[in-house]
Short mmCIF file of C-alpha atoms in Angstrom, two decimals:
data_model
loop_
_atom_site.label_atom_id
_atom_site.label_comp_id
_atom_site.label_asym_id
_atom_site.label_seq_id
_atom_site.Cartn_x
_atom_site.Cartn_y
_atom_site.Cartn_z
CA MET J 233 0.00 0.00 0.00
CA LYS J 234 1.40 3.35 -0.94
CA LYS J 235 1.50 5.97 1.75
CA SER J 236 0.67 9.59 1.29
CA LYS J 237 3.55 11.93 1.97
CA GLU J 238 1.82 13.17 5.08
CA GLU J 239 1.58 9.67 6.51
CA VAL J 240 5.25 9.06 5.88
CA ASN J 241 6.07 12.26 7.75
CA ILE J 242 3.82 11.38 10.64
CA ASP J 243 5.40 7.96 10.90
CA HIS J 244 8.80 9.46 10.74
CA SER J 245 8.24 12.06 13.39
CA HIS J 246 7.56 9.23 15.83
CA HIS J 247 10.02 6.96 14.15
CA HIS J 248 8.73 3.75 15.55
CA HIS J 249 8.98 1.69 12.43
CA HIS J 250 6.64 -1.00 13.56
CA HIS J 251 4.54 -0.96 10.44
CA SER J 252 2.78 -4.18 9.75
CA GLY J 253 3.12 -5.86 6.41
CA GLU J 254 6.05 -6.91 4.32
CA SER J 255 9.01 -4.68 3.63
CA GLU J 256 9.18 -3.81 -0.05
CA VAL J 257 12.90 -3.05 0.18
CA LYS J 258 15.61 -5.67 0.68
CA VAL J 259 18.76 -4.74 2.55
CA ASN J 260 22.12 -6.49 2.31
CA VAL J 261 24.90 -5.38 4.67
CA THR J 262 28.49 -6.51 4.10
CA TYR J 263 31.83 -5.62 5.64
CA LYS J 264 35.27 -5.92 4.07
CA ASP J 265 38.62 -4.32 4.87
CA GLY J 266 37.28 -1.54 7.05
CA LYS J 267 34.38 -0.66 4.75
CA ILE J 268 30.68 -1.24 5.36
CA SER J 269 28.48 -1.57 2.27
CA ILE J 270 24.68 -1.48 2.27
CA ALA J 271 22.93 -2.63 -0.90
CA LEU J 272 19.24 -1.78 -1.30
CA GLU J 273 16.76 -3.07 -3.83
CA ASP J 274 12.99 -3.04 -4.13
CA ASN J 275 10.81 -5.95 -5.21
CA ALA J 276 11.47 -5.14 -8.85
CA GLY J 277 15.23 -5.28 -8.27
CA LYS J 278 15.61 -1.50 -8.59
CA ALA J 279 17.28 0.98 -6.26
CA PRO J 280 14.63 2.61 -4.05
CA GLU J 281 14.53 6.38 -3.76
CA LEU J 282 15.06 7.50 -0.16
CA ALA J 283 13.52 10.47 1.58
CA LEU J 284 15.65 12.63 3.86
CA ALA J 285 15.04 12.02 7.56
CA HIS J 286 16.85 14.17 10.10
CA GLU J 287 19.17 15.56 7.45
CA LYS J 288 20.31 12.15 6.15
CA GLU J 289 19.07 9.56 3.67
CA MET J 290 20.33 6.77 5.89
CA HIS J 291 20.90 6.32 9.60
CA PHE J 292 22.90 3.16 10.10
CA ILE J 293 23.00 1.69 13.58
CA MET J 294 25.29 -1.20 14.33
CA VAL J 295 25.62 -3.00 17.64
CA SER J 296 27.66 -6.00 18.70
CA ASN J 297 25.68 -9.03 19.85
CA ASP J 298 26.67 -8.36 23.47
CA LEU J 299 25.56 -4.71 23.02
CA GLU J 300 28.99 -3.45 24.09
CA GLN J 301 29.83 -1.84 20.73
CA TYR J 302 27.54 0.83 19.30
CA TYR J 303 27.84 2.81 16.08
CA HIS J 304 25.50 5.42 14.63
CA LEU J 305 26.80 6.11 11.13
CA HIS J 306 25.61 7.92 8.02
CA PRO J 307 26.72 6.02 4.93
CA GLU J 308 26.79 7.99 1.69
CA LYS J 309 25.43 6.94 -1.67
CA GLU J 310 28.25 5.49 -3.77
CA GLN J 311 25.97 4.56 -6.67
CA GLU J 312 22.27 3.88 -7.12
CA GLY J 313 21.23 1.33 -4.52
CA LEU J 314 24.64 1.21 -2.80
CA TYR J 315 25.64 3.14 0.31
CA THR J 316 29.08 2.84 1.89
CA ILE J 317 31.11 4.14 4.81
CA ASN J 318 34.61 3.47 6.08
CA GLN J 319 34.49 2.16 9.63
CA PRO J 320 37.02 -0.38 10.89
CA LEU J 321 35.30 -2.99 13.06
CA LYS J 322 36.93 -5.38 15.46
CA ASP J 323 36.19 -9.07 15.20
CA ASP J 324 32.72 -9.59 16.59
CA THR J 325 29.19 -10.67 15.74
CA TYR J 326 27.10 -7.58 14.92
CA LYS J 327 23.53 -6.67 14.16
CA ALA J 328 22.99 -3.82 11.72
CA PHE J 329 19.82 -1.73 11.53
CA VAL J 330 19.34 0.23 8.31
CA ASP J 331 17.06 3.14 9.14
CA ILE J 332 15.68 4.57 5.90
CA THR J 333 12.44 6.00 4.54
CA PRO J 334 11.98 4.71 0.99
CA LYS J 335 9.62 6.89 -1.02
CA GLU J 336 6.26 5.19 -1.59
CA LYS J 337 7.48 1.81 -0.35
CA ALA J 338 6.66 -0.08 2.83
CA TYR J 339 9.73 -0.68 4.93
CA GLN J 340 10.45 -2.10 8.35
CA VAL J 341 13.79 -1.93 10.06
CA ALA J 342 14.99 -5.46 10.80
CA PRO J 343 18.33 -6.68 12.14
CA SER J 344 20.92 -7.76 9.56
CA PRO J 345 23.57 -10.04 11.09
CA VAL J 346 27.17 -9.20 10.17
CA GLN J 347 30.04 -11.47 11.21
CA VAL J 348 33.51 -9.92 11.37
CA GLY J 349 36.24 -12.49 11.89
CA THR J 350 35.40 -16.03 12.88
CA GLU J 351 34.58 -15.85 16.55
CA GLU J 352 30.92 -15.51 17.42
CA THR J 353 30.03 -13.10 20.19
CA GLY J 354 27.61 -14.25 22.85
CA LYS J 355 24.33 -12.46 23.43
CA ALA J 356 23.91 -9.66 25.92
CA VAL J 357 22.63 -10.30 29.42
CA LEU J 358 21.46 -6.91 30.61
CA LYS J 359 20.90 -5.93 34.23
CA PRO J 360 18.82 -2.87 35.08
CA ASP J 361 20.92 0.21 35.82
CA ASP J 362 21.05 1.36 39.40
CA ASP J 363 22.78 4.63 38.52
CA TRP J 364 20.84 6.88 36.17
CA THR J 365 23.47 9.64 36.09
CA LYS J 366 26.26 9.19 33.57
CA GLU J 367 29.25 11.35 32.76
CA VAL J 368 31.03 11.36 29.41
CA ASP J 369 33.99 13.69 28.81
CA GLY J 370 32.96 16.04 31.59
CA LYS J 371 29.30 16.35 30.56
CA THR J 372 26.73 14.81 32.88
CA VAL J 373 23.29 13.52 31.92
CA THR J 374 20.64 11.96 34.16
CA LEU J 375 17.77 9.86 32.87
CA GLU J 376 14.88 10.76 35.16
CA ASP J 377 12.85 8.02 36.81
CA VAL J 378 11.21 5.85 34.16
CA LYS J 379 8.27 3.52 34.56
CA ALA J 380 8.48 1.56 31.33
CA GLU J 381 5.51 -0.54 30.26
CA THR J 382 4.51 -2.02 26.93
CA GLY J 383 1.67 -0.45 24.96
CA LYS J 384 2.24 3.06 26.34
CA ALA J 385 4.19 6.09 25.24
CA VAL J 386 6.97 5.97 27.83
CA PRO J 387 8.55 9.37 28.58
CA LEU J 388 12.35 9.41 28.62
CA ASP J 389 13.32 12.69 30.22
CA PHE J 390 17.02 13.56 30.19
CA ASN J 391 18.23 16.11 32.71
CA MET J 392 21.18 17.95 31.17
CA HIS J 393 22.33 19.56 34.44
CA GLY J 394 22.00 23.10 33.16
CA GLU J 395 23.71 22.49 29.83
CA THR J 396 21.95 22.87 26.50
CA PRO J 397 23.18 20.45 23.86
CA GLU J 398 23.83 21.74 20.35
CA PRO J 399 21.40 20.76 17.60
CA TYR J 400 22.53 17.46 16.13
CA LEU J 401 20.91 16.18 12.92
CA GLY J 402 18.05 18.62 13.33
CA ALA J 403 17.25 17.86 16.99
CA LEU J 404 18.72 18.39 20.46
CA GLY J 405 19.38 14.68 20.77
CA HIS J 406 18.77 11.21 19.45
CA VAL J 407 17.81 8.05 21.27
CA VAL J 408 18.28 4.54 19.93
CA ILE J 409 16.93 1.56 21.86
CA VAL J 410 17.61 -2.11 21.21
CA ASP J 411 16.27 -5.06 23.16
CA GLU J 412 18.54 -7.58 24.85
CA ALA J 413 18.32 -10.00 21.90
CA ALA J 414 19.13 -7.18 19.43
CA GLU J 415 15.94 -7.93 17.50
CA GLN J 416 13.78 -4.90 18.33
CA TYR J 417 14.96 -1.49 17.14
CA ILE J 418 13.42 1.78 18.34
CA HIS J 419 14.70 5.18 17.21
CA VAL J 420 13.07 8.22 18.78
CA HIS J 421 13.53 11.94 18.48
CA PRO J 422 12.65 14.64 21.00
CA ASP J 423 9.05 15.76 21.43
CA SER J 424 9.96 19.22 20.10
CA ASP J 425 12.96 21.16 18.83
CA ASP J 426 13.89 22.63 22.20
CA THR J 427 13.50 19.67 24.55
CA THR J 428 15.46 16.63 25.66
CA THR J 429 12.31 14.64 26.47
CA PHE J 430 11.52 11.69 24.20
CA HIS J 431 8.63 9.21 24.07
CA ALA J 432 9.30 5.57 23.26
CA HIS J 433 6.94 2.68 22.56
CA PHE J 434 8.24 -0.70 23.69
CA PRO J 435 6.78 -3.62 21.71
CA LYS J 436 7.26 -6.25 24.40
CA GLN J 437 8.47 -6.68 27.94
CA GLY J 438 12.07 -7.45 28.84
CA MET J 439 15.43 -5.75 29.05
CA TYR J 440 16.44 -2.96 26.66
CA LYS J 441 19.54 -0.85 26.20
CA ILE J 442 19.14 2.86 25.52
CA TRP J 443 21.82 4.93 23.80
CA SER J 444 21.18 8.65 24.08
CA GLU J 445 23.29 10.96 21.94
CA PHE J 446 23.83 14.65 22.67
CA GLU J 447 26.28 17.03 21.06
CA PHE J 448 28.49 19.38 23.07
CA ASN J 449 31.30 21.48 21.56
CA ASN J 450 30.84 19.81 18.15
CA LYS J 451 31.33 16.35 19.62
CA VAL J 452 28.61 13.74 20.03
CA HIS J 453 28.53 12.21 23.51
CA THR J 454 26.76 8.85 23.89
CA TYR J 455 25.20 7.84 27.21
CA SER J 456 23.87 4.31 27.66
CA PHE J 457 21.28 3.01 30.11
CA ASN J 458 19.75 -0.42 30.68
CA ILE J 459 16.05 -0.45 31.39
CA GLU J 460 13.52 -3.12 32.24
CA VAL J 461 10.14 -2.93 30.52
CA SER J 462 7.20 -4.52 32.27
CA LYS J 463 3.90 -5.60 30.72
#
């Protein structure tokens, strides 16, 4: 089913990507010699046209199976249907999430496994955080008390301790959430242009890891939190 432009925008402003139905775009992620390549094709074998979302055609999130490694990259179009970026990866088992908005095509973000080297990485076993204040390079962020349940818009309110982050990709921050199994992918943007409060929808109960990204002095700082989602 084709979506009107307005619908695509509405979907994208919430960015939850849990559209039902089949994806009409196939994604193939490969890694060789420090270079990540993402090939895209639609059901007719053609390169899909991508809409810009938060200043980029593609947001590429890659996590290691144990959720210790996290990358948020913006591959560039090398040719029609092929996006690439140089990013050396250490040997590990990864899951890649290709976050795109194809024009007039249904698409769901799904994990693409990528094996670098031969050794498989075990899955994450997350424990809920007991400290919700994190410091990265001298900048402190606190995730305010969260009661996370499925089926609700869960507010994630980040206290910046008097600092205002710089706009980064058209917003004051970005939040990416992946469940413990690295199967569910949630990418949320702030409620408005001048806030660091986000709302996330969790599809099922369990443990999730949150990566919140804020820019200070032209450098993106990433703060991670583990959260338990109840029914």
